[in-house]
Short mmCIF file of C-alpha atoms in Angstrom, two decimals:
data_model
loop_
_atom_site.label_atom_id
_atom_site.label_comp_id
_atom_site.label_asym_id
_atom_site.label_seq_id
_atom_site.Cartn_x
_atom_site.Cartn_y
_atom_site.Cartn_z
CA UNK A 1 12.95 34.45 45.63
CA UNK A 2 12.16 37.77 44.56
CA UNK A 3 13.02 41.55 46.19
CA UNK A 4 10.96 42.62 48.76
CA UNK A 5 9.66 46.32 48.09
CA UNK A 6 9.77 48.37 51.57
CA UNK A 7 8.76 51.46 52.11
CA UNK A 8 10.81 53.56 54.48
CA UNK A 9 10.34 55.70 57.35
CA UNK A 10 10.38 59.20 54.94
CA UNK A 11 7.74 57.11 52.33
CA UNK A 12 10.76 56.11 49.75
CA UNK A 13 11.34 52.57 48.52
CA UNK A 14 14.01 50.66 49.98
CA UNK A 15 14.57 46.64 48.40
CA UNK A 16 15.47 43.99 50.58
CA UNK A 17 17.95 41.72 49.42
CA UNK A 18 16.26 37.96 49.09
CA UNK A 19 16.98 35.29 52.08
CA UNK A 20 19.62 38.15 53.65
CA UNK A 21 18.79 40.70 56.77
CA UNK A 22 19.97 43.24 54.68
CA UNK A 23 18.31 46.38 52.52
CA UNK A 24 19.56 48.75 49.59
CA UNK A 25 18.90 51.72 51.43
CA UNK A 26 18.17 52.12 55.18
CA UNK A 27 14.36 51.27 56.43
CA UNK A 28 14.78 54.55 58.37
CA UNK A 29 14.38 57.05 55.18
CA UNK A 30 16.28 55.74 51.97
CA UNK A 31 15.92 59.23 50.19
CA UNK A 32 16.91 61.15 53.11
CA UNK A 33 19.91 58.73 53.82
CA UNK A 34 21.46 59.25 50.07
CA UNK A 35 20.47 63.24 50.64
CA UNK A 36 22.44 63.34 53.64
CA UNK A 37 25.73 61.02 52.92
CA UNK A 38 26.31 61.14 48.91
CA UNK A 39 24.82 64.69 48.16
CA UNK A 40 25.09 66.95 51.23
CA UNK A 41 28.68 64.92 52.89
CA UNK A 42 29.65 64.14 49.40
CA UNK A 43 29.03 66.27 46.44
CA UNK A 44 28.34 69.86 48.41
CA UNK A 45 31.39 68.65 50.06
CA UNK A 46 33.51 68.66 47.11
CA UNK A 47 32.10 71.27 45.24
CA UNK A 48 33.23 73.85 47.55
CA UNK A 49 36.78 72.84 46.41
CA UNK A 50 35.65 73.15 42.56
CA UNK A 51 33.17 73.38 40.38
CA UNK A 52 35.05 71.83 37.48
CA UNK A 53 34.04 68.92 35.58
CA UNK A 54 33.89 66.30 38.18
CA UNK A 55 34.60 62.45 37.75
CA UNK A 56 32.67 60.57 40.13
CA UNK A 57 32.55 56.81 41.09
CA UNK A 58 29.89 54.91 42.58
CA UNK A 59 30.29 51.40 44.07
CA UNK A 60 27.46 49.74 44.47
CA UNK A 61 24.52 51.57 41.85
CA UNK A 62 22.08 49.18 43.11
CA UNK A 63 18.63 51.10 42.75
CA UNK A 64 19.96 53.93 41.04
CA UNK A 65 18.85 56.58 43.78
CA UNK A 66 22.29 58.32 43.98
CA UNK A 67 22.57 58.89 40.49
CA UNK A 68 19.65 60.38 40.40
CA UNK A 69 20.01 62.49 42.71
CA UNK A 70 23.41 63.69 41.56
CA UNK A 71 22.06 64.09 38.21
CA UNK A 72 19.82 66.72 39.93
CA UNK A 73 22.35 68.57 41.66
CA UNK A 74 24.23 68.83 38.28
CA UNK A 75 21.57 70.45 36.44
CA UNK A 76 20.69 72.64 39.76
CA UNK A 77 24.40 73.83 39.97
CA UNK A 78 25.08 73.32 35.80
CA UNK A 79 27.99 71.20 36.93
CA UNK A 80 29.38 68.65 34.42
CA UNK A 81 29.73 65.35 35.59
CA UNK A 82 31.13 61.73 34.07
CA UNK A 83 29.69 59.21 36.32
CA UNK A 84 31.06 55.57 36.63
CA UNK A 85 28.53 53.14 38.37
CA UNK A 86 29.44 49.75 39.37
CA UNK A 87 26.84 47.31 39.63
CA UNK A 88 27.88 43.45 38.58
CA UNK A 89 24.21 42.47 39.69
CA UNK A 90 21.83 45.53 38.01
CA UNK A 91 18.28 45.49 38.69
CA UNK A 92 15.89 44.41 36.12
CA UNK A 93 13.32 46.97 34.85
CA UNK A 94 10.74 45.20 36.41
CA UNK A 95 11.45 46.29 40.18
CA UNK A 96 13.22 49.91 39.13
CA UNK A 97 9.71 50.91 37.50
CA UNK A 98 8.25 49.69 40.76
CA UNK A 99 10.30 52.62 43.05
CA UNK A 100 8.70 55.78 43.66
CA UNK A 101 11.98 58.40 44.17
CA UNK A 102 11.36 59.99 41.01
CA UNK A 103 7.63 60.84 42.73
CA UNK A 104 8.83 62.32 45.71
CA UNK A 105 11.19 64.42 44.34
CA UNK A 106 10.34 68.20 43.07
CA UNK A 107 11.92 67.79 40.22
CA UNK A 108 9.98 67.81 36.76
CA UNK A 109 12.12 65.94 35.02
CA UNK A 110 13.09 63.09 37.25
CA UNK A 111 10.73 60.49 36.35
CA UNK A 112 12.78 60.85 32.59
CA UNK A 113 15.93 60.55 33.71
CA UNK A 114 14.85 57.83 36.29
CA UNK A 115 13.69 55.76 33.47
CA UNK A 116 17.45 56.91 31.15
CA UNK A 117 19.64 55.73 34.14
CA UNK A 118 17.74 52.03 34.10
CA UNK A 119 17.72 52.01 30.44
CA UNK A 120 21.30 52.95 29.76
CA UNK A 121 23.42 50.48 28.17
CA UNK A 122 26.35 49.36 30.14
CA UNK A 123 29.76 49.56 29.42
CA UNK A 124 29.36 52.77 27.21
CA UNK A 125 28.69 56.22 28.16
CA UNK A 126 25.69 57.34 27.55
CA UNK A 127 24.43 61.21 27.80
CA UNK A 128 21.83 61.37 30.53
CA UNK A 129 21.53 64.99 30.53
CA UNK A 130 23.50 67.54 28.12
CA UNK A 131 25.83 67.76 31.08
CA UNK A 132 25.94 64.19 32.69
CA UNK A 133 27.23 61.28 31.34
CA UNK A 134 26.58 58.34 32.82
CA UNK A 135 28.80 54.94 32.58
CA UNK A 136 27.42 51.85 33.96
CA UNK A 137 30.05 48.76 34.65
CA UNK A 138 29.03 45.33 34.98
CA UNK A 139 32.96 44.86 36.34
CA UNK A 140 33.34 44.07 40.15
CA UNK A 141 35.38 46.62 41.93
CA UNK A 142 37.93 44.16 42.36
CA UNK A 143 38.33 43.80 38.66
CA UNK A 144 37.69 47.22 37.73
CA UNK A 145 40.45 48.65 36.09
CA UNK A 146 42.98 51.44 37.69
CA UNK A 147 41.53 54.27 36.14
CA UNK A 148 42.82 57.73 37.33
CA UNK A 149 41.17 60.87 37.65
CA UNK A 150 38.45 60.60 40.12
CA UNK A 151 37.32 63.49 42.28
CA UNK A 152 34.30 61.91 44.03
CA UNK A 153 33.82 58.08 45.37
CA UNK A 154 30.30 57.52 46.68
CA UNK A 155 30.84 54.32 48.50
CA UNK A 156 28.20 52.40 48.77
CA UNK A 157 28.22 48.49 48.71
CA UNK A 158 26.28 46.38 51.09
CA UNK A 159 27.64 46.01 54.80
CA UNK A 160 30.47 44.85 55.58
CA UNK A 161 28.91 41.20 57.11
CA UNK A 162 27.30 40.99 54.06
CA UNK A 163 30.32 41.83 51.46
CA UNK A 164 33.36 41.98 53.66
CA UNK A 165 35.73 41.58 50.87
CA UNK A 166 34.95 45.12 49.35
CA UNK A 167 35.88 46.87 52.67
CA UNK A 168 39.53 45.55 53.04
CA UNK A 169 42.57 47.84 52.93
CA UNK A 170 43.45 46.57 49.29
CA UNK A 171 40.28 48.23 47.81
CA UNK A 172 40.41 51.07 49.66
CA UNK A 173 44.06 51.44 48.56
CA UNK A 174 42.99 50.58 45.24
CA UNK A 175 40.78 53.32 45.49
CA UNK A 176 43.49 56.02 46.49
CA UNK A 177 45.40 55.27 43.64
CA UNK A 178 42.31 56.20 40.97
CA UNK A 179 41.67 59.22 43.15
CA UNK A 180 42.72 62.95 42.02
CA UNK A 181 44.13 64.81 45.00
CA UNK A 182 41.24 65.98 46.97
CA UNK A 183 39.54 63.63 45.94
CA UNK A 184 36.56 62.97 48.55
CA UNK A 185 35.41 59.31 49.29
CA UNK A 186 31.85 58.71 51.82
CA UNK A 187 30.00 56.25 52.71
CA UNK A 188 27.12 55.05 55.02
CA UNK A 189 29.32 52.48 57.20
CA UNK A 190 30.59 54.04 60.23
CA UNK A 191 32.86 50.88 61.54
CA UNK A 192 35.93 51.34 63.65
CA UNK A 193 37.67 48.13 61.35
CA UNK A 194 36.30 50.31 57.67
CA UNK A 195 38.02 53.46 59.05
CA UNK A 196 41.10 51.95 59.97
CA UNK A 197 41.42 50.16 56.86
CA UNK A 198 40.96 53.69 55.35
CA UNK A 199 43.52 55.23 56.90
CA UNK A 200 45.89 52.55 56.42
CA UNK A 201 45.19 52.75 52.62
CA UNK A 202 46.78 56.29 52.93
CA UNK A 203 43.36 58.15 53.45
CA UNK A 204 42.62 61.19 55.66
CA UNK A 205 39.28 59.94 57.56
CA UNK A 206 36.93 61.93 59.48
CA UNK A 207 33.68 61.23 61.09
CA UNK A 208 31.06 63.29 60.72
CA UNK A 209 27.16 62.77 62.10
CA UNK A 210 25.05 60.41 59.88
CA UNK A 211 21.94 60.08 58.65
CA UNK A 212 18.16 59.47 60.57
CA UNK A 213 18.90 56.73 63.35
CA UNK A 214 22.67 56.63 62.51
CA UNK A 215 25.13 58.66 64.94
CA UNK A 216 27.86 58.72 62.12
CA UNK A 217 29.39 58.27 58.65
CA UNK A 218 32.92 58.23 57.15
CA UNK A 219 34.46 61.05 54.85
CA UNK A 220 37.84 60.64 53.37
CA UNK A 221 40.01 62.60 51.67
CA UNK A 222 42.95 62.13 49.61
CA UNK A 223 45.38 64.82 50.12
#
């Protein structure tokens, strides 16, 4: 079985994930989700603590929309970044030539850089930008080692029904401990058990509204 291209209420591309009830991005607008809970509740969010260098994780690269929108706000704020995306199952070039975000964005260059993020090898950083590097990890978060020094987490794995094993307490504790102080974790999943299991893992968790059709998201802090 192969993805099923969707497009979403706002015109982007969502995928939906073969014999599963479950999509990449939400049906309801998948560019205006990632707008509202990785750039505007995550990066604007922790940019107004610094403007430094910033380290930023991403579980779950999937389609690659997040990066390229961050890669954006970089060059629109000339922020460097080091980005480290997770994706044990990437998407072949086949279906990420197939999404339109890089046409619905007005942004010159992001059809480029669309192509660069898909393209990059993994396990090596590779310069996306003069100012972005970009690190893609075929290593589940589970196995991923306990590096330190992260100042953003964009969270963003399938559901918990669908992987409940990446929203436990353990990860997210795991998580804490590769986080810089103020360090600023969100993600799309708004679940009374995922914010519990946040704040057990030593996180300070607030909700905050969500994105089109969704009441609310998680942001967490280390602090």
């Amino acid at each position: 079985m192969s993805m099923e291209l969707i497009q979403t209420s706002d015109l982007s591309h969502t995928l939906k994930v073969p014999g599963k009830e479950e999509h990449y991005h939400s049906v309801h607008g998948a560019l205006a989700e990632s707008m509202h809970v990785f750039i505007g509740a995550g990066w604007e969010h922790r940019l107004q603590y610094t403007a430094t260098p910033l380290r930023i994780l991403e579980v779950g690269m999937g389609t690659g929309l997040n990066v390229l929108l961050t890669v954006q706000a970089a060059t629109d704020a000339q922020t460097t970044v080091h980005y480290t995306a997770l994706e044990p199952f990437p998407l072949p070039l086949t279906i990420t030539e197939q999404l339109n975000y890089p046409a619905l964005l007005s942004w010159a260059p992001a059809q480029e850089v669309f192509r660069s993020i898909h393209a990059a090898e993994a396990q090596k950083d590779i310069a996306i930008t003069p100012n972005f590097t970009l690190h893609k990890s075929l290593t589940p978060l589970q196995d991923f080692p306990a590096t330190s020094g992260f100042d953003l987490i964009y969270f963003d794995a399938f559901a918990p029904r669908v992987q409940p094993e990446l929203w436990s307490e353990d990860v997210f504790k795991s998580l804490w401990h590769m986080a810089n102080h103020q360090c600023v974790l969100v993600t799309y999943c708004s679940k009374g058990d995922v914010r519990r299991a946040l704040l057990a893992a030593g996180w300070q968790v607030e909700k905050i509204p969500g994105p089109p059709r969704k009441r609310e998201m998680l942001r967490a802090t280390k602090v």
